[in-house]
Coordinates of C-alpha atoms in Angstrom, one line a residue:
X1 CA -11.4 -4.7 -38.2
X2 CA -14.1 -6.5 -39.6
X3 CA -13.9 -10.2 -41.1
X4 CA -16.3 -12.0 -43.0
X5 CA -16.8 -15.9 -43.3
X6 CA -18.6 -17.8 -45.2
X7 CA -19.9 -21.2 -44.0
X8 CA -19.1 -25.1 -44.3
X9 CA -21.6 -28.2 -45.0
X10 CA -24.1 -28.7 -42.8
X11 CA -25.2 -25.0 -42.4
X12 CA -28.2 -25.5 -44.7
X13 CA -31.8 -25.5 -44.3
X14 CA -35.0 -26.1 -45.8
X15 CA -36.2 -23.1 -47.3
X16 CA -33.4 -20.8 -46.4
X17 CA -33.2 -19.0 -49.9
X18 CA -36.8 -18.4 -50.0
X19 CA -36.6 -14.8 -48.1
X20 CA -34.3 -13.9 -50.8
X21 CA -36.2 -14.3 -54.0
X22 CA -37.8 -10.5 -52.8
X23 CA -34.5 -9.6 -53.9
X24 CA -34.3 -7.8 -57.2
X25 CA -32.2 -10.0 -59.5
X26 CA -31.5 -12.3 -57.2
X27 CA -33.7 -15.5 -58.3
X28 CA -32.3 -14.2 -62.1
X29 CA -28.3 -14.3 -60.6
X30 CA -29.8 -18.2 -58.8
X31 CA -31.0 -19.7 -62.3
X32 CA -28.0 -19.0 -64.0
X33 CA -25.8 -20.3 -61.0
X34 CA -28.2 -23.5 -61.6
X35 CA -27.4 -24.0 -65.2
X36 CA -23.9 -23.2 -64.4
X37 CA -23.2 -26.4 -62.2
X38 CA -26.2 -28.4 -63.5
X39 CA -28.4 -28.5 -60.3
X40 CA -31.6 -26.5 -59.9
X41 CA -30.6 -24.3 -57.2
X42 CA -33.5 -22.4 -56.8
X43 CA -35.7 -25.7 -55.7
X44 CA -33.4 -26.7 -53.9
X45 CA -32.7 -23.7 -51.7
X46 CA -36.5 -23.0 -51.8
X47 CA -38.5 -26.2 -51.3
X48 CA -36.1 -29.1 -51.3
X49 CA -36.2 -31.6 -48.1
X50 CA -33.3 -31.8 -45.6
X51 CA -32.6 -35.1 -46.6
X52 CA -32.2 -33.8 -50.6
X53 CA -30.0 -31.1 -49.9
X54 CA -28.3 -32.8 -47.2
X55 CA -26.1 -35.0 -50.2
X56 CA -23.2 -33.6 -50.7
X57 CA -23.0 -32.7 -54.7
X58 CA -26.7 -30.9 -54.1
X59 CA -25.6 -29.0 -50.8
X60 CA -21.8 -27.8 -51.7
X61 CA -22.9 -25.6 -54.8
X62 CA -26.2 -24.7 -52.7
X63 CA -23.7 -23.4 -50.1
X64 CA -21.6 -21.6 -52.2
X65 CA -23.9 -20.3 -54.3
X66 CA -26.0 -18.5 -51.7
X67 CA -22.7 -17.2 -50.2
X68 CA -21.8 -15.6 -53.6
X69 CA -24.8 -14.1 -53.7
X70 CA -24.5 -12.8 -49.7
X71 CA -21.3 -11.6 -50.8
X72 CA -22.1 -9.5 -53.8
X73 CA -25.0 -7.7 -51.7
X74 CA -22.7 -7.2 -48.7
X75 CA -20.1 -5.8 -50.5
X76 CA -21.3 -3.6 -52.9
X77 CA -21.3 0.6 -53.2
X78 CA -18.1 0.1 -51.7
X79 CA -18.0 -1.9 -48.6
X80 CA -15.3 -4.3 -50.0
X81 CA -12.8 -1.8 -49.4
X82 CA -14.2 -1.5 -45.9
X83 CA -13.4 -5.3 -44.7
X84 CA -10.2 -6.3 -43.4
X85 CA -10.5 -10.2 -43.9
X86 CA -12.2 -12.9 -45.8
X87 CA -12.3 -16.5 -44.5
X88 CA -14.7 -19.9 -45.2
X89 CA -15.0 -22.9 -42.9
X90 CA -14.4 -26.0 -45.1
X91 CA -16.5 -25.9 -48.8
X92 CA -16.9 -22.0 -47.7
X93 CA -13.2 -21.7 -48.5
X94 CA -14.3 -21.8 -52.1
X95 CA -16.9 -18.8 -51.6
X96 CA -13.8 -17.1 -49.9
X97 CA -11.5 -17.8 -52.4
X98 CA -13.9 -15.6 -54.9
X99 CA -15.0 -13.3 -52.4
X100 CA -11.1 -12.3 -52.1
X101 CA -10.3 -12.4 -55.8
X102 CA -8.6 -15.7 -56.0
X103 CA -11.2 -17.2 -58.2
X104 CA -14.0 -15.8 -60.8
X105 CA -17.5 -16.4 -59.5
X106 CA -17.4 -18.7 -62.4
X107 CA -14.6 -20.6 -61.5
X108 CA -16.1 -20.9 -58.3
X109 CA -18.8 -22.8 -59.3
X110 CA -17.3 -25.1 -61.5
X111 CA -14.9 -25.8 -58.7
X112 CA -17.2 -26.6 -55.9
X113 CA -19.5 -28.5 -58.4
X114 CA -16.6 -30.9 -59.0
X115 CA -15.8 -31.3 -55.6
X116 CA -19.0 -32.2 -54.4
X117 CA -19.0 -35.1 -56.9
X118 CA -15.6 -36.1 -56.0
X119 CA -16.2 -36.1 -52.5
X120 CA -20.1 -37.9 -52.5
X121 CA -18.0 -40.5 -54.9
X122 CA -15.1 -40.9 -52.7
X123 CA -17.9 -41.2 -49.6
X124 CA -19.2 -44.0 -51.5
X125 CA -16.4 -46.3 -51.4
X126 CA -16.8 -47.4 -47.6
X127 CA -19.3 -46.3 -45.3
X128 CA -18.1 -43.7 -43.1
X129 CA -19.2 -40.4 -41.0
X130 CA -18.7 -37.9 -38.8
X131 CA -19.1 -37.2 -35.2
X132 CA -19.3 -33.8 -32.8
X133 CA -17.4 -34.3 -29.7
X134 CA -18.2 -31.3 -27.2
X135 CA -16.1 -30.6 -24.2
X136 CA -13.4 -33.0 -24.3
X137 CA -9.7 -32.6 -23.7
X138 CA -8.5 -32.3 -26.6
X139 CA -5.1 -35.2 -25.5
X140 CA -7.4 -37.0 -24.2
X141 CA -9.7 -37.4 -27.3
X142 CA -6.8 -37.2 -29.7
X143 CA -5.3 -40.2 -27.7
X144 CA -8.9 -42.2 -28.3
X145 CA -9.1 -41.6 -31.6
X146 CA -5.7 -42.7 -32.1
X147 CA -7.2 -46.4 -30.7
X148 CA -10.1 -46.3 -32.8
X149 CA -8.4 -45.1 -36.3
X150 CA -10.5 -42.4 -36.0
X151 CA -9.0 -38.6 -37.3
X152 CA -10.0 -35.3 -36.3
X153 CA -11.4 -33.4 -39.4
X154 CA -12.5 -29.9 -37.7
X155 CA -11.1 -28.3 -35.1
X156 CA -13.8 -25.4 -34.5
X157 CA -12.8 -24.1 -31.2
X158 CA -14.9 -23.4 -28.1
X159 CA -14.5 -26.9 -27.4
X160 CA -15.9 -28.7 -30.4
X161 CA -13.7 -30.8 -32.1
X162 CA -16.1 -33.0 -35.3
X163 CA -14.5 -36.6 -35.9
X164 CA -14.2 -38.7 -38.3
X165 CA -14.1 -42.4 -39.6
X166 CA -15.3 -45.9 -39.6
X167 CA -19.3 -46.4 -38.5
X168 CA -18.4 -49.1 -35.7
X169 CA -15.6 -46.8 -34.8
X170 CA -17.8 -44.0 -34.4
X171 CA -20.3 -46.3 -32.3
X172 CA -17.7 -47.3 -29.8
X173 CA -16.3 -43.8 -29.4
X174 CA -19.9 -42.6 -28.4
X175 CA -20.5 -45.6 -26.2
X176 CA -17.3 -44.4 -24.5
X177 CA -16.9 -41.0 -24.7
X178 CA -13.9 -38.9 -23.1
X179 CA -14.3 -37.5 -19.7
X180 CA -17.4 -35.1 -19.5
X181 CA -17.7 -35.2 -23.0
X182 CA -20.7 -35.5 -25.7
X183 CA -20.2 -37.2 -28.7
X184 CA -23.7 -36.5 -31.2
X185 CA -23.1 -37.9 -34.6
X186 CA -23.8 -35.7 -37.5
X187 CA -26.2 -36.7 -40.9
X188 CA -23.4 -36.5 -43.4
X189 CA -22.4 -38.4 -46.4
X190 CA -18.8 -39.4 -45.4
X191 CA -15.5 -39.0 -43.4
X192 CA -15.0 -35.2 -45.0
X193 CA -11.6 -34.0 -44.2
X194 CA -9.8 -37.3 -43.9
X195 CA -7.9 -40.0 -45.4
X196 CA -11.4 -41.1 -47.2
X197 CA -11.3 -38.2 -49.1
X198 CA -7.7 -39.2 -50.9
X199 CA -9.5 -39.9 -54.0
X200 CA -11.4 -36.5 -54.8
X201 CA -8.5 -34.4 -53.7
X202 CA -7.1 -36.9 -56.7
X203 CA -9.6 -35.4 -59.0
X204 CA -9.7 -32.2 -57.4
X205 CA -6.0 -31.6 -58.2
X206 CA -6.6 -31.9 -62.0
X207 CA -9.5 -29.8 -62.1
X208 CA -7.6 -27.2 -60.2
X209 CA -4.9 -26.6 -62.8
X210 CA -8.0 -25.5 -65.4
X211 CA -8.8 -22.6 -62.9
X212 CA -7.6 -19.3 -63.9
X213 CA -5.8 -18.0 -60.6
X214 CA -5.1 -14.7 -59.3
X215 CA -3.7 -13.1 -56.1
X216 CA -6.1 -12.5 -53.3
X217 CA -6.9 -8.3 -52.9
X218 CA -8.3 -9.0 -49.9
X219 CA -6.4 -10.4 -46.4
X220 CA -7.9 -14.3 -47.0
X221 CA -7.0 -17.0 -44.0
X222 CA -6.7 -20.7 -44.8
X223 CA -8.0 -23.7 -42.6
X224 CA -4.8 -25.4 -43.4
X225 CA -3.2 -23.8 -40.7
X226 CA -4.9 -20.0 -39.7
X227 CA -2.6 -18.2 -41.3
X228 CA -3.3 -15.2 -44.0
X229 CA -2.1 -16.5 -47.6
X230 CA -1.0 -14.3 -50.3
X231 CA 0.0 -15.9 -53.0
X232 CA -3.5 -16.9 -55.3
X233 CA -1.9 -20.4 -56.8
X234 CA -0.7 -21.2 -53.0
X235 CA -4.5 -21.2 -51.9
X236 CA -5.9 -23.0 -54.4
X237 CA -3.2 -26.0 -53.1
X238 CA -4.5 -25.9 -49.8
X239 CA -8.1 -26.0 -51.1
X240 CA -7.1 -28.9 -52.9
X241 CA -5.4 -30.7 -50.0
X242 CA -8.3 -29.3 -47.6
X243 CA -10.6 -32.2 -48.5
X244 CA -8.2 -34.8 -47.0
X245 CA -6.8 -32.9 -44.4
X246 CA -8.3 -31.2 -40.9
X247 CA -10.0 -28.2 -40.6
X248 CA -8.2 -26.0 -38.6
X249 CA -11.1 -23.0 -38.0
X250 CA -9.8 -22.5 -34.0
X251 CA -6.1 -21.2 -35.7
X252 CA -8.9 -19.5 -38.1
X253 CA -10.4 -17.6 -34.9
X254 CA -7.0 -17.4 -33.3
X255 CA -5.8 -15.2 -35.8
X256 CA -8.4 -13.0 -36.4
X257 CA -7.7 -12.5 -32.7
X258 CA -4.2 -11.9 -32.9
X259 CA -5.0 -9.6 -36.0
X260 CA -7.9 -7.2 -33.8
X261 CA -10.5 -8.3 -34.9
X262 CA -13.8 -6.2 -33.7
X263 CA -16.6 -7.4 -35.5
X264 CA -17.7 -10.9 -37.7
X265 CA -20.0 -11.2 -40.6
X266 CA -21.2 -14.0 -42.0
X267 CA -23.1 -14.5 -45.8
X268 CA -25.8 -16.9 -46.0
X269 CA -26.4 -20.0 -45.1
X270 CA -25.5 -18.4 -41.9
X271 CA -25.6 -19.3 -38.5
X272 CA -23.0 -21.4 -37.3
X273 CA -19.9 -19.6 -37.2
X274 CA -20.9 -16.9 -35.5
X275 CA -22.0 -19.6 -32.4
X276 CA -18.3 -20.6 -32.7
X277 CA -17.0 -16.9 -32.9
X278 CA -19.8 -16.6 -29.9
X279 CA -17.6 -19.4 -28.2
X280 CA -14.5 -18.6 -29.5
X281 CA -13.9 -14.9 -29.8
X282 CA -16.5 -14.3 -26.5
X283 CA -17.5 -10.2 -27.2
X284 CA -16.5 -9.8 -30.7
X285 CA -19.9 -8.4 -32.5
X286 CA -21.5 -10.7 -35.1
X287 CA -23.8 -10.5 -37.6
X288 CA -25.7 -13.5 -39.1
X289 CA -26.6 -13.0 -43.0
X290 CA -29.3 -15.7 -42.8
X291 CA -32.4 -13.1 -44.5
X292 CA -32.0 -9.9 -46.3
X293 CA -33.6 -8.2 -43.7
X294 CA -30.2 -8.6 -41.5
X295 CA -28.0 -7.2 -44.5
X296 CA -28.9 -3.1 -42.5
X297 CA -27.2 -5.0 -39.8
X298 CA -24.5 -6.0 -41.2
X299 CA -23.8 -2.8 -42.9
X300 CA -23.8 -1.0 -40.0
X301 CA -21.0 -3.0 -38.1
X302 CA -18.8 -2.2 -41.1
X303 CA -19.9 1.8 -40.9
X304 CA -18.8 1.5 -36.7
X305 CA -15.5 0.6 -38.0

């Protein structure tokens, strides 16, 4: 059974789309996604600086563009068929959501493109961020945050838990961190995934009911809550709400547990959820889509199967 997942914000690097552009068509497929949502893509995946792609309305179509892209190579000559599971962490939801059939490629785009402006807008308002908290007890932290009016935003399993809030309330929770715990703040633009983002999923709810919907052909789990949706209008609520709510990716990993999972592939910018399925689902086999050079890898996990 294999599952593939597409990543979140934050998975992006300098450069990472430059192995690809040896791909036939794919620089072609990248110029249109650019004209599509308005943001040269193709500089920006290729020779843009962290700190330009690191703003949210740049890096949420960069993301999901790239994973579209992952996706179509992945799953061609009939390999879709051969998966068992689609799932995204956060923005990846959106590359998910086309990857299962829930949403054109099109729609896609013009979806994330609105949410990144919603969200960098709503991250605007009052200055917030986000912070990692490894190896806490998850009472204990929840308790602490609780104190601060801090909220959790992800829960990604093997132990990391990212938080969310107000800057001094952030600086006091690392200056007192719970028992044998690291906090390490993260270089976003905003408290993603909380009550700060009640004004995009404003926006994003309006924007949603222009989307042409379908139902999913492919098993497609949600961060809401783990569990597999079927119903295509169904998802795109939850990917509405998502923005404002926490990210649930250990009841991701729980269920593709509970389900059999025996292998994990994920499209490009990849990287970080395999570390968590490397945490979290401890001798499942991965494959990391970050070149095309793995895509023979990845190929071969889904012939094993």
């Amino acid at each position: 059974m294999i599952v593939v997942v597409c990543p979140g914000q934050g998975s992006q690097t300098p450069g990472f789309l430059t192995p690809w552009l040896s791909v036939p068509g794919f620089e072609a497929e990248l110029t249109e996604m650019s004209d599509a949502v308005g943001i040269n893509l193709l500089t920006h995946g290729t020779t843009s600086s962290a700190d330009v792609i690191r703003d949210t309305a740049v890096a949420q179509p960069l993301i999901v563009a790239s994973g579209l892209l992952t996706l179509k190579a992945l799953l061609a000559n009939g390999r879709r068929e051969r998966i068992s599971g689609i799932a995204g962490h956060s923005v990846g939801e959106i590359t998910a959501s086309a990857g299962a059939g829930i949403l054109s490629s099109t729609d896609a785009l013009r979806f994330v493109r609105e949410r990144g402006l919603a969200m960098q807008a709503a991250a605007a308002l009052e200055p917030t961020g986000m912070s990692a908290v490894i190896g806490a007890d998850e009472n204990e932290l929840l308790e602490i945050l609780s104190d601060l009016d801090l909220e959790p935003a992800n829960f990604n399993g093997g132990g990391q838990i990212v938080v969310a809030g107000s800057l001094p309330a952030l600086a006091r929770l690392a200056e007192a961190p719970p028992t044998r715990a690291r906090v390490i703040p993260l270089q976003v633009a905003g408290a993603f995934h909380t009550r700060y983002m009640r004004p995009a999923r404003s926006h994003l709810s309006a924007v949603a009911q222009s989307l042409q919907v379908h139902a999913p052909t492919v098993p497609i789990w949600s961060n809401s809550d783990g569990a597999t949706v079927t119903d295509g209008a169904r998802f795109v609520e939850l990917l509405v709400g998502q923005v404002s709510s926490p990210v649930r990716w250990d009841q991701c990993m729980a269920s593709f547990a509970a389900a059999g999972v025996t292998g994990i592939i994920e499209v490009a910018p990849a990287g970080a959820l395999v570390g968590l399925a490397k945490r979290g689902l401890k001798g499942i086999p991965s494959v990391a889509i970050k070149t095309p050079d793995d895509l023979s890898a990845a190929f071969d996990l889904i012939d094993q199967q």
